[in-house]
PDB file of C-alpha atoms in Angstrom:
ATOM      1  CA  UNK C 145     -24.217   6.514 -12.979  1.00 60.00           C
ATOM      2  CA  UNK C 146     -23.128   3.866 -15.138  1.00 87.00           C
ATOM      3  CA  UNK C 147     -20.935   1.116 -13.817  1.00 94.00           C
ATOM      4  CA  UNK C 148     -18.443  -1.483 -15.114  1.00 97.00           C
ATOM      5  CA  UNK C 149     -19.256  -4.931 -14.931  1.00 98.00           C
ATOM      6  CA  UNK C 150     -16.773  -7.921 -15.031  1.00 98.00           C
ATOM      7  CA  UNK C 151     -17.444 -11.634 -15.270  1.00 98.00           C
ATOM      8  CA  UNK C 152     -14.341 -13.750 -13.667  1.00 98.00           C
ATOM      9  CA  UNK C 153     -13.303 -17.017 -14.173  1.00 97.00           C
ATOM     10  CA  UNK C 154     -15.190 -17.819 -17.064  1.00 98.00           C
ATOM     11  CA  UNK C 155     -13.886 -21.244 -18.556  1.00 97.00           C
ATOM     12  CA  UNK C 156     -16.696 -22.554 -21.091  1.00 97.00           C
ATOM     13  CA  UNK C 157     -18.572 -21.196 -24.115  1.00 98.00           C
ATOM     14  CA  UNK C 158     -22.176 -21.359 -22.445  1.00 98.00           C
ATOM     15  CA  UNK C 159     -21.423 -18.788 -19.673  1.00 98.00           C
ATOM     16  CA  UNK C 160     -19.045 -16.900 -21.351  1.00 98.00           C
ATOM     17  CA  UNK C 161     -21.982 -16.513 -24.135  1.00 98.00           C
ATOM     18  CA  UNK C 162     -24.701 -15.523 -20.790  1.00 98.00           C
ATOM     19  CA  UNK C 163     -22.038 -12.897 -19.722  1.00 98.00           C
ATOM     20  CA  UNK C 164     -21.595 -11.276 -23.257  1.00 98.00           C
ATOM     21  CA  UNK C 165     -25.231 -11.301 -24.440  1.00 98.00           C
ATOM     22  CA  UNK C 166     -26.161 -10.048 -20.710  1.00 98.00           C
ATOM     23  CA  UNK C 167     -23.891  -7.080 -21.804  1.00 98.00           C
ATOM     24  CA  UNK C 168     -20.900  -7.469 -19.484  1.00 98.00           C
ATOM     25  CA  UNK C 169     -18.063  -4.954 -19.819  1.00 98.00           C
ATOM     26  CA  UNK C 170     -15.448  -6.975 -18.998  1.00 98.00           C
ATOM     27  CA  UNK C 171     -15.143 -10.972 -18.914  1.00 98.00           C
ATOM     28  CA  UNK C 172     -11.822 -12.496 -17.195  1.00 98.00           C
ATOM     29  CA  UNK C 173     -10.053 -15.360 -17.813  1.00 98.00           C
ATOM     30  CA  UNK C 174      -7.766 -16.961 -15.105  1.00 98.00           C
ATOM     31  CA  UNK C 175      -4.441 -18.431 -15.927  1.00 98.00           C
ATOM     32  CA  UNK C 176      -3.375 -20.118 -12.220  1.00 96.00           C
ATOM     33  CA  UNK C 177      -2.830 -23.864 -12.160  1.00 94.00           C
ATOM     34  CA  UNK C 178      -3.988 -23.758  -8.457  1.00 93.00           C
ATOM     35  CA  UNK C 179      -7.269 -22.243  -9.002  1.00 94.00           C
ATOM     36  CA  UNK C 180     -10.647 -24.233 -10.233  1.00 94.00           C
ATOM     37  CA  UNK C 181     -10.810 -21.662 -12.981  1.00 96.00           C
ATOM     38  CA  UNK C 182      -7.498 -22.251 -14.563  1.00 97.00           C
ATOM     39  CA  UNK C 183      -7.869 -22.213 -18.411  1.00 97.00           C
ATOM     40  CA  UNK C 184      -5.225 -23.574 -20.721  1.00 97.00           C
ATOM     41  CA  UNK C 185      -4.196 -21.871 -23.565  1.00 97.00           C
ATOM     42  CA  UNK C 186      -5.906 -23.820 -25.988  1.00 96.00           C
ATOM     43  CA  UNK C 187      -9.374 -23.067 -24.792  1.00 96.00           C
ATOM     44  CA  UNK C 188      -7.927 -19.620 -24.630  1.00 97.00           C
ATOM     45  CA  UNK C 189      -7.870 -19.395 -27.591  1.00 96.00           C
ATOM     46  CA  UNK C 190     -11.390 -20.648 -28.624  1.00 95.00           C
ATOM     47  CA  UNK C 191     -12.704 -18.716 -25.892  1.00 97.00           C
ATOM     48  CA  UNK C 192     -11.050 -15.454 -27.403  1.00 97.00           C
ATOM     49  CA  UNK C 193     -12.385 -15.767 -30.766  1.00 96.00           C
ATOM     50  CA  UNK C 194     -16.322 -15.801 -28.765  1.00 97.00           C
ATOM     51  CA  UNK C 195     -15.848 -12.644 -27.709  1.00 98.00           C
ATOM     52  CA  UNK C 196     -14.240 -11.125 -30.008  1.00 92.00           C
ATOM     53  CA  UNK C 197     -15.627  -7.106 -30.110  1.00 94.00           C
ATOM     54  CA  UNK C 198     -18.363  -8.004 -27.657  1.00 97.00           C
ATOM     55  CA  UNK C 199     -16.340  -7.067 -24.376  1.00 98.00           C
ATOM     56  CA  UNK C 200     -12.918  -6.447 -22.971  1.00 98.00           C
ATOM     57  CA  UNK C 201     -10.890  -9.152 -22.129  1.00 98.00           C
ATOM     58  CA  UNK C 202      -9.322  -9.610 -19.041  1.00 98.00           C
ATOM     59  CA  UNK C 203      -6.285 -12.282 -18.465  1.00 98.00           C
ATOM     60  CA  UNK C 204      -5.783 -12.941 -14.852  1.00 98.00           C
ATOM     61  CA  UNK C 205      -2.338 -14.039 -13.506  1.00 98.00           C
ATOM     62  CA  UNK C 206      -0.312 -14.745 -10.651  1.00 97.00           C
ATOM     63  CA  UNK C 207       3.191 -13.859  -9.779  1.00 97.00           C
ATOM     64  CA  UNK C 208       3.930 -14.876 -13.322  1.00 98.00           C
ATOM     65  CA  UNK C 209       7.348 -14.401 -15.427  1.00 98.00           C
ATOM     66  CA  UNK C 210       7.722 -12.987 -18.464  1.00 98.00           C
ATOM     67  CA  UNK C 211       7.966 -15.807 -20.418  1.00 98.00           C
ATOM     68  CA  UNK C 212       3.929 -17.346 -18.963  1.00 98.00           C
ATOM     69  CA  UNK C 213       2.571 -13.478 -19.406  1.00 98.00           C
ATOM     70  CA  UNK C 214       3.851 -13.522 -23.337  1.00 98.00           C
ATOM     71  CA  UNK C 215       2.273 -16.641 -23.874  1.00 98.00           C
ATOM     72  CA  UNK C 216      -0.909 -16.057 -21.939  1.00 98.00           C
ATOM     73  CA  UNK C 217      -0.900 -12.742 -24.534  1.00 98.00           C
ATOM     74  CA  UNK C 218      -0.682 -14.756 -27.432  1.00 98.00           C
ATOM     75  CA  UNK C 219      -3.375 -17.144 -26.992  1.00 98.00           C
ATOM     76  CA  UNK C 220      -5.922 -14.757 -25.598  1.00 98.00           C
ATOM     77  CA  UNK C 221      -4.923 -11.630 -27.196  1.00 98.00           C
ATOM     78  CA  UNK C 222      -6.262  -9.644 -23.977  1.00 98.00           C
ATOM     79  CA  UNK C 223      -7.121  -5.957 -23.750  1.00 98.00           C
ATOM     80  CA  UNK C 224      -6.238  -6.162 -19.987  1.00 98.00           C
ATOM     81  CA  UNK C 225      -3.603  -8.059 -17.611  1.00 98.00           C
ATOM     82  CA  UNK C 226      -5.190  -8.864 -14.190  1.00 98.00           C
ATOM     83  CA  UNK C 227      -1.948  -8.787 -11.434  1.00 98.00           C
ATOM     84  CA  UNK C 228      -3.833 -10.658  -8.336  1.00 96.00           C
ATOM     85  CA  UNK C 229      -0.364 -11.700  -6.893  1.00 95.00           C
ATOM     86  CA  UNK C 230       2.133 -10.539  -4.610  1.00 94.00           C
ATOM     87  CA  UNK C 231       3.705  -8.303  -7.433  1.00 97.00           C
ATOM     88  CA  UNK C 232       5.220  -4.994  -6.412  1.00 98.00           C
ATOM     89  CA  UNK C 233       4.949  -1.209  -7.756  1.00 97.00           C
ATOM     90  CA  UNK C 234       8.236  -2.219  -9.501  1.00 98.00           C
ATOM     91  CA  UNK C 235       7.009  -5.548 -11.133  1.00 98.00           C
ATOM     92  CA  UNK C 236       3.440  -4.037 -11.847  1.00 98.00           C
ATOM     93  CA  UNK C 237       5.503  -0.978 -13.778  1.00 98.00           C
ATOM     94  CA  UNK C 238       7.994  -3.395 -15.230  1.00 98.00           C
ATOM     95  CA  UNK C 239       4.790  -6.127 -16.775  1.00 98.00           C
ATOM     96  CA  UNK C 240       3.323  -2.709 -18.140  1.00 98.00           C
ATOM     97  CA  UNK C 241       6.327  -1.442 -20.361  1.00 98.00           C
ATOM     98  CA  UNK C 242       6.896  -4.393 -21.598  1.00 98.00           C
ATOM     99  CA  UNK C 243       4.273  -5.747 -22.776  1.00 98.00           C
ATOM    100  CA  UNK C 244       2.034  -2.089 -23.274  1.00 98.00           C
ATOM    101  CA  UNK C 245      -1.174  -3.489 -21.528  1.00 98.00           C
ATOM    102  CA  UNK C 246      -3.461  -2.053 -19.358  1.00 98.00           C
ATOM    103  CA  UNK C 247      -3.167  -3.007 -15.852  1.00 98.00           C
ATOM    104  CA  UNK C 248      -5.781  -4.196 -13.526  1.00 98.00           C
ATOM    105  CA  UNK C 249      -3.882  -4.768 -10.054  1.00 97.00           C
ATOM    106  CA  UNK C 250      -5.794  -6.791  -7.651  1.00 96.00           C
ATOM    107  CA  UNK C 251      -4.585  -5.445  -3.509  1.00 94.00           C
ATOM    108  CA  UNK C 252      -6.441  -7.691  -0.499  1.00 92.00           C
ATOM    109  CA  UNK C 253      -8.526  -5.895   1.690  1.00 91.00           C
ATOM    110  CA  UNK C 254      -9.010  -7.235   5.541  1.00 89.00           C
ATOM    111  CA  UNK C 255      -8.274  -3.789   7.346  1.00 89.00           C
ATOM    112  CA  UNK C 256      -7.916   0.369   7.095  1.00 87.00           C
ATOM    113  CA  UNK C 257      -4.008  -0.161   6.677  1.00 90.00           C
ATOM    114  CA  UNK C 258      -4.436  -1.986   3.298  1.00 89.00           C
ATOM    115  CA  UNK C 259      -5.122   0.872   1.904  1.00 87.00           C
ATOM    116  CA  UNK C 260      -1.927   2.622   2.439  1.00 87.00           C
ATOM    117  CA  UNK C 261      -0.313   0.959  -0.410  1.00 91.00           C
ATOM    118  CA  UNK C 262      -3.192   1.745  -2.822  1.00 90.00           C
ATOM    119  CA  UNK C 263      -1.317   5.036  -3.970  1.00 90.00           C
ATOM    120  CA  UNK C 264       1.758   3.405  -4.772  1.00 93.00           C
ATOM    121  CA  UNK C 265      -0.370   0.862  -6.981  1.00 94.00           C
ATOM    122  CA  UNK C 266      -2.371   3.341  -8.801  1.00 91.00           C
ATOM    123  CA  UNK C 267       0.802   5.297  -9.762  1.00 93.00           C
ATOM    124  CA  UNK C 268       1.672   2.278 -12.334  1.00 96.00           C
ATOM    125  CA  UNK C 269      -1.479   0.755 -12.654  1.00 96.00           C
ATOM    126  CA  UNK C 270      -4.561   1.423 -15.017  1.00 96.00           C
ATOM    127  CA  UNK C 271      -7.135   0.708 -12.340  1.00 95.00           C
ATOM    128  CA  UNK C 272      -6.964  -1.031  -8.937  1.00 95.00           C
ATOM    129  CA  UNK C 273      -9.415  -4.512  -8.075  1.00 95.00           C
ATOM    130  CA  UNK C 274     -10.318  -3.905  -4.078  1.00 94.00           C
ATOM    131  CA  UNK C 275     -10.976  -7.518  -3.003  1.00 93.00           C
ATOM    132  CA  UNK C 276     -11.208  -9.664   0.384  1.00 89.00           C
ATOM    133  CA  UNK C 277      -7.794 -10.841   1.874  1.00 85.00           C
ATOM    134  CA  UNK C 278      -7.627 -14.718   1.435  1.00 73.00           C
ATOM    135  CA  UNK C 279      -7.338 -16.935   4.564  1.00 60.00           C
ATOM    136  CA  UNK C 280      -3.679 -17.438   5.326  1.00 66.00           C
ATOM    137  CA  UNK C 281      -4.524 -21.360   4.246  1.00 62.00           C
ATOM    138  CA  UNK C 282      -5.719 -20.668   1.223  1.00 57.00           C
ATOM    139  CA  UNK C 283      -3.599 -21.030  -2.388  1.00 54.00           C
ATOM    140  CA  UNK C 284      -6.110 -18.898  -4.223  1.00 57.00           C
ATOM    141  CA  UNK C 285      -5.410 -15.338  -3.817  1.00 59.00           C
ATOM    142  CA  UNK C 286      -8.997 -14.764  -4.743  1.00 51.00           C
ATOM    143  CA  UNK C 287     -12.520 -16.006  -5.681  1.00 52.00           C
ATOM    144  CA  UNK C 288     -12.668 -17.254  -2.067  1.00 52.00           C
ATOM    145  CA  UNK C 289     -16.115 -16.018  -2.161  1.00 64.00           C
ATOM    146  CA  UNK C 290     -15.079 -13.636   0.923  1.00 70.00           C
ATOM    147  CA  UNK C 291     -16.082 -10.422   1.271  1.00 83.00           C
ATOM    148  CA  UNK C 292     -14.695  -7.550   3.362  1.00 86.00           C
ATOM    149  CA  UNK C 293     -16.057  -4.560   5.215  1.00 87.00           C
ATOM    150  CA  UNK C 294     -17.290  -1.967   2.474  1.00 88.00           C
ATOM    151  CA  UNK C 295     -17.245   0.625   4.504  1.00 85.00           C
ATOM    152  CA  UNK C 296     -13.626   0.580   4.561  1.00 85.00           C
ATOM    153  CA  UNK C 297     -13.593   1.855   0.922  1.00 82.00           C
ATOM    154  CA  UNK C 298     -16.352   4.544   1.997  1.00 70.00           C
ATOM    155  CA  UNK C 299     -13.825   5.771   4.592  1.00 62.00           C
ATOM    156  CA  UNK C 300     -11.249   5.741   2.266  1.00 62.00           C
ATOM    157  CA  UNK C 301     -12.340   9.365   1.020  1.00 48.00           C
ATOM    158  CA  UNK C 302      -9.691   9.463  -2.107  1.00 58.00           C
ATOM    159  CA  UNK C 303     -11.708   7.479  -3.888  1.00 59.00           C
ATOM    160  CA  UNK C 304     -15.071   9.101  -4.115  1.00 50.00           C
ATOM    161  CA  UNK C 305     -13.114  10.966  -6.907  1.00 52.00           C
ATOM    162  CA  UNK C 306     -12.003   8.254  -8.574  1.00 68.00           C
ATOM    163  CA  UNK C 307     -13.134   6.818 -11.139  1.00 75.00           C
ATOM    164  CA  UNK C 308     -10.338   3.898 -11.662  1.00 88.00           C
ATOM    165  CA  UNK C 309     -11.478   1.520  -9.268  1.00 93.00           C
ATOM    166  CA  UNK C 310     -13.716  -1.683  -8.904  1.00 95.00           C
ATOM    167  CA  UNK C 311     -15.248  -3.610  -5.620  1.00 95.00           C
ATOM    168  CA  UNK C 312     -14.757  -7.364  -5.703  1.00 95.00           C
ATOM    169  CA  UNK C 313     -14.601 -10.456  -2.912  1.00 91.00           C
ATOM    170  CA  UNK C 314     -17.874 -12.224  -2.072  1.00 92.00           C
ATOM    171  CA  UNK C 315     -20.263 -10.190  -4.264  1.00 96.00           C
ATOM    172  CA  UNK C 316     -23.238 -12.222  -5.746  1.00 97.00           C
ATOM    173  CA  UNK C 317     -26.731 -10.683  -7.334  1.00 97.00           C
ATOM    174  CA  UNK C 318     -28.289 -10.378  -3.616  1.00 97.00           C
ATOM    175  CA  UNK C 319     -25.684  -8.147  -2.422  1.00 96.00           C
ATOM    176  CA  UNK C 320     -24.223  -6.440  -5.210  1.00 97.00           C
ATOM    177  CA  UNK C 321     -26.659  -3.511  -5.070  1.00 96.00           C
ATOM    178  CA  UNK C 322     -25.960  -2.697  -1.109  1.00 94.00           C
ATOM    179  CA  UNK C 323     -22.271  -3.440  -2.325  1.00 93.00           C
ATOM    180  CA  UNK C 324     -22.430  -0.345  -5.106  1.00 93.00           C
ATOM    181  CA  UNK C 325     -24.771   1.906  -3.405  1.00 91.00           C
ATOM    182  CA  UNK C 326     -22.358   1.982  -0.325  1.00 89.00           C
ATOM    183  CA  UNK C 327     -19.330   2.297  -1.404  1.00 88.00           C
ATOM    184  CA  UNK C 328     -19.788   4.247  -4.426  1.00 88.00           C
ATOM    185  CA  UNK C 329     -17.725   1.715  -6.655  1.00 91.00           C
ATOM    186  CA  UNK C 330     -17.565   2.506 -10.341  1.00 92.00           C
ATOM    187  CA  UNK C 331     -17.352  -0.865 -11.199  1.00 95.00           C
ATOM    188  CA  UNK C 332     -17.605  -4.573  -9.943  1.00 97.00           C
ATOM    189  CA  UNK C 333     -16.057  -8.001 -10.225  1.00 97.00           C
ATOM    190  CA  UNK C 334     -17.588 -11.243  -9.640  1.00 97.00           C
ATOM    191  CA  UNK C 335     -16.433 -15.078 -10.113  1.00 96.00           C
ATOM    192  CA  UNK C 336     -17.332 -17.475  -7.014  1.00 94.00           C
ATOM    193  CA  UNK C 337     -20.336 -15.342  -6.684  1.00 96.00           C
ATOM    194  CA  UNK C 338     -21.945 -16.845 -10.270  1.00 98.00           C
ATOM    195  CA  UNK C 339     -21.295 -20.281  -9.871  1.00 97.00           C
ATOM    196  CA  UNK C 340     -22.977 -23.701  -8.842  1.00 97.00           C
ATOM    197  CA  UNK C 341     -19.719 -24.683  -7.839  1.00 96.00           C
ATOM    198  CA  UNK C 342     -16.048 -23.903  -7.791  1.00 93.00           C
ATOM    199  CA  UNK C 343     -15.122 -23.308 -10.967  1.00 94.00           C
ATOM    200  CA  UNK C 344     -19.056 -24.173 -12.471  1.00 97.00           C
ATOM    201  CA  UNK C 345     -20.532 -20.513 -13.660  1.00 98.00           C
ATOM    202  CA  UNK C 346     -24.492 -20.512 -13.821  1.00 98.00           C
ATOM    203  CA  UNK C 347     -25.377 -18.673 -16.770  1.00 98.00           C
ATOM    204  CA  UNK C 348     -28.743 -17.882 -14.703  1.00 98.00           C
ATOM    205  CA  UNK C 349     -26.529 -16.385 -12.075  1.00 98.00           C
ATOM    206  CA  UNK C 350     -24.317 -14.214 -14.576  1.00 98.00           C
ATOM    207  CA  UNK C 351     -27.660 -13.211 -16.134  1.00 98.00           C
ATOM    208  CA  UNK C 352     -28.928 -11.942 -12.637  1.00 98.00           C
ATOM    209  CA  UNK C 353     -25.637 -10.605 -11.286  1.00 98.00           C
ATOM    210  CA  UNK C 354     -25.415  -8.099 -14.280  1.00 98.00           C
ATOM    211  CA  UNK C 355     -29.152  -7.291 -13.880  1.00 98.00           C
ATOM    212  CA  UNK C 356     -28.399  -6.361 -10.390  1.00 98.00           C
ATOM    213  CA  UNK C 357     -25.678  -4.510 -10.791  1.00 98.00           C
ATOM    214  CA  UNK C 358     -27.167  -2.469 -13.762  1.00 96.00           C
ATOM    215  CA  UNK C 359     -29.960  -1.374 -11.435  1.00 96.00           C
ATOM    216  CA  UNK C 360     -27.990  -0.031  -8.629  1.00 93.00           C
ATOM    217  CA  UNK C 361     -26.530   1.641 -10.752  1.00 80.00           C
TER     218      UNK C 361
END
């Protein structure tokens, strides 16, 4: 099978250049002031014109207005918007028709019950981001390099069928391959997982995350 690959929190041109000549589907771009990975719009922009018809681009963002999402839009000019916030099926539906993106909704994972949402999510998304719950301390909502029990998502027997899905939350190129040949996922997302430190991305890391990934697949 072939599987969808996405590089998160990229922030400078030497990874983001690993990811895209590693042949990454998708490379993601975080737009939270809380988060080690926060990119301004300026180097949004530069970034933007890097990958330009080598990958989709992903802009992450977090219980954000109208007025942020626009702006995030014009700088990066993404193909996707990344909800990984406490945004509703209403709000998710709402940031769609209005600004005619595809929509990549992030829902924590910690237990079977999570999943009891997911339908409600996939009704007015474009595909659904399975990660780890965050700690109830935490301010990131993700990349807390946590990961959750896969075999939740292999109980979950819905989404064998489905293709519009990905796995993320603690993945890294040692674990990845268990991760896909588990649970079946038709894609994965990684961004604490490739880096030397929080918000530091190891191009050797993206390099053998993507390798990893490509031959579990």
């Amino acid at each position: 099978m072939s599987i969808i690959v996405k590089i998160c929190g990229l922030k400078r041109p030497e990874p983001l250049e690993a990811a895209l000549a590693g042949g990454a589907d998708m490379v993601g771009f975080v737009f939270f002031e809380k988060s080690p990975r926060h990119l301004e719009l300026a180097e949004a922009r530069q970034l933007s014109e890097q990958v330009r018809g080598r990958a989709e681009k992903v802009a992450l963002v977090v219980n954000a207005d109208d007025s942020r999402i626009a702006s995030v839009i014009e700088a990066l000019a993404p193909d996707w918007l990344q909800l990984h916030g406490a945004e509703t099926p209403e709000r998710v539906a709402q940031i769609r028709a209005t600004f005619g993106l595809p929509i990549l909704k992030a829902l924590g994972v910690a237990e079977q019950a999570d999943f009891l949402c997911a339908p409600d999510y996939e009704a007015v998304s474009d595909r659904l981001l399975f990660d780890a719950k965050p700690p109830k301390d935490s301010v990131l909502p993700g990349g807390n390099g946590l990961s959750f029990d896969w075999t939740l998502l292999r109980n979950h027997a819905r989404l064998a069928t489905k293709k519009n899905w990905m796995l993320s939350g603690g993945l890294d190129s040692e674990n990845v391959g268990a991760a896909i040949r588990l649970t079946g996922a038709p894609g994965v997302d990684v961004s604490s997982g490739v880096e030397d430190a929080p918000g530091e991305k190891s191009a050797a890391k993206i390099l053998a995350f993507i390798a990893a990934a490509r031959a579990a697949a």
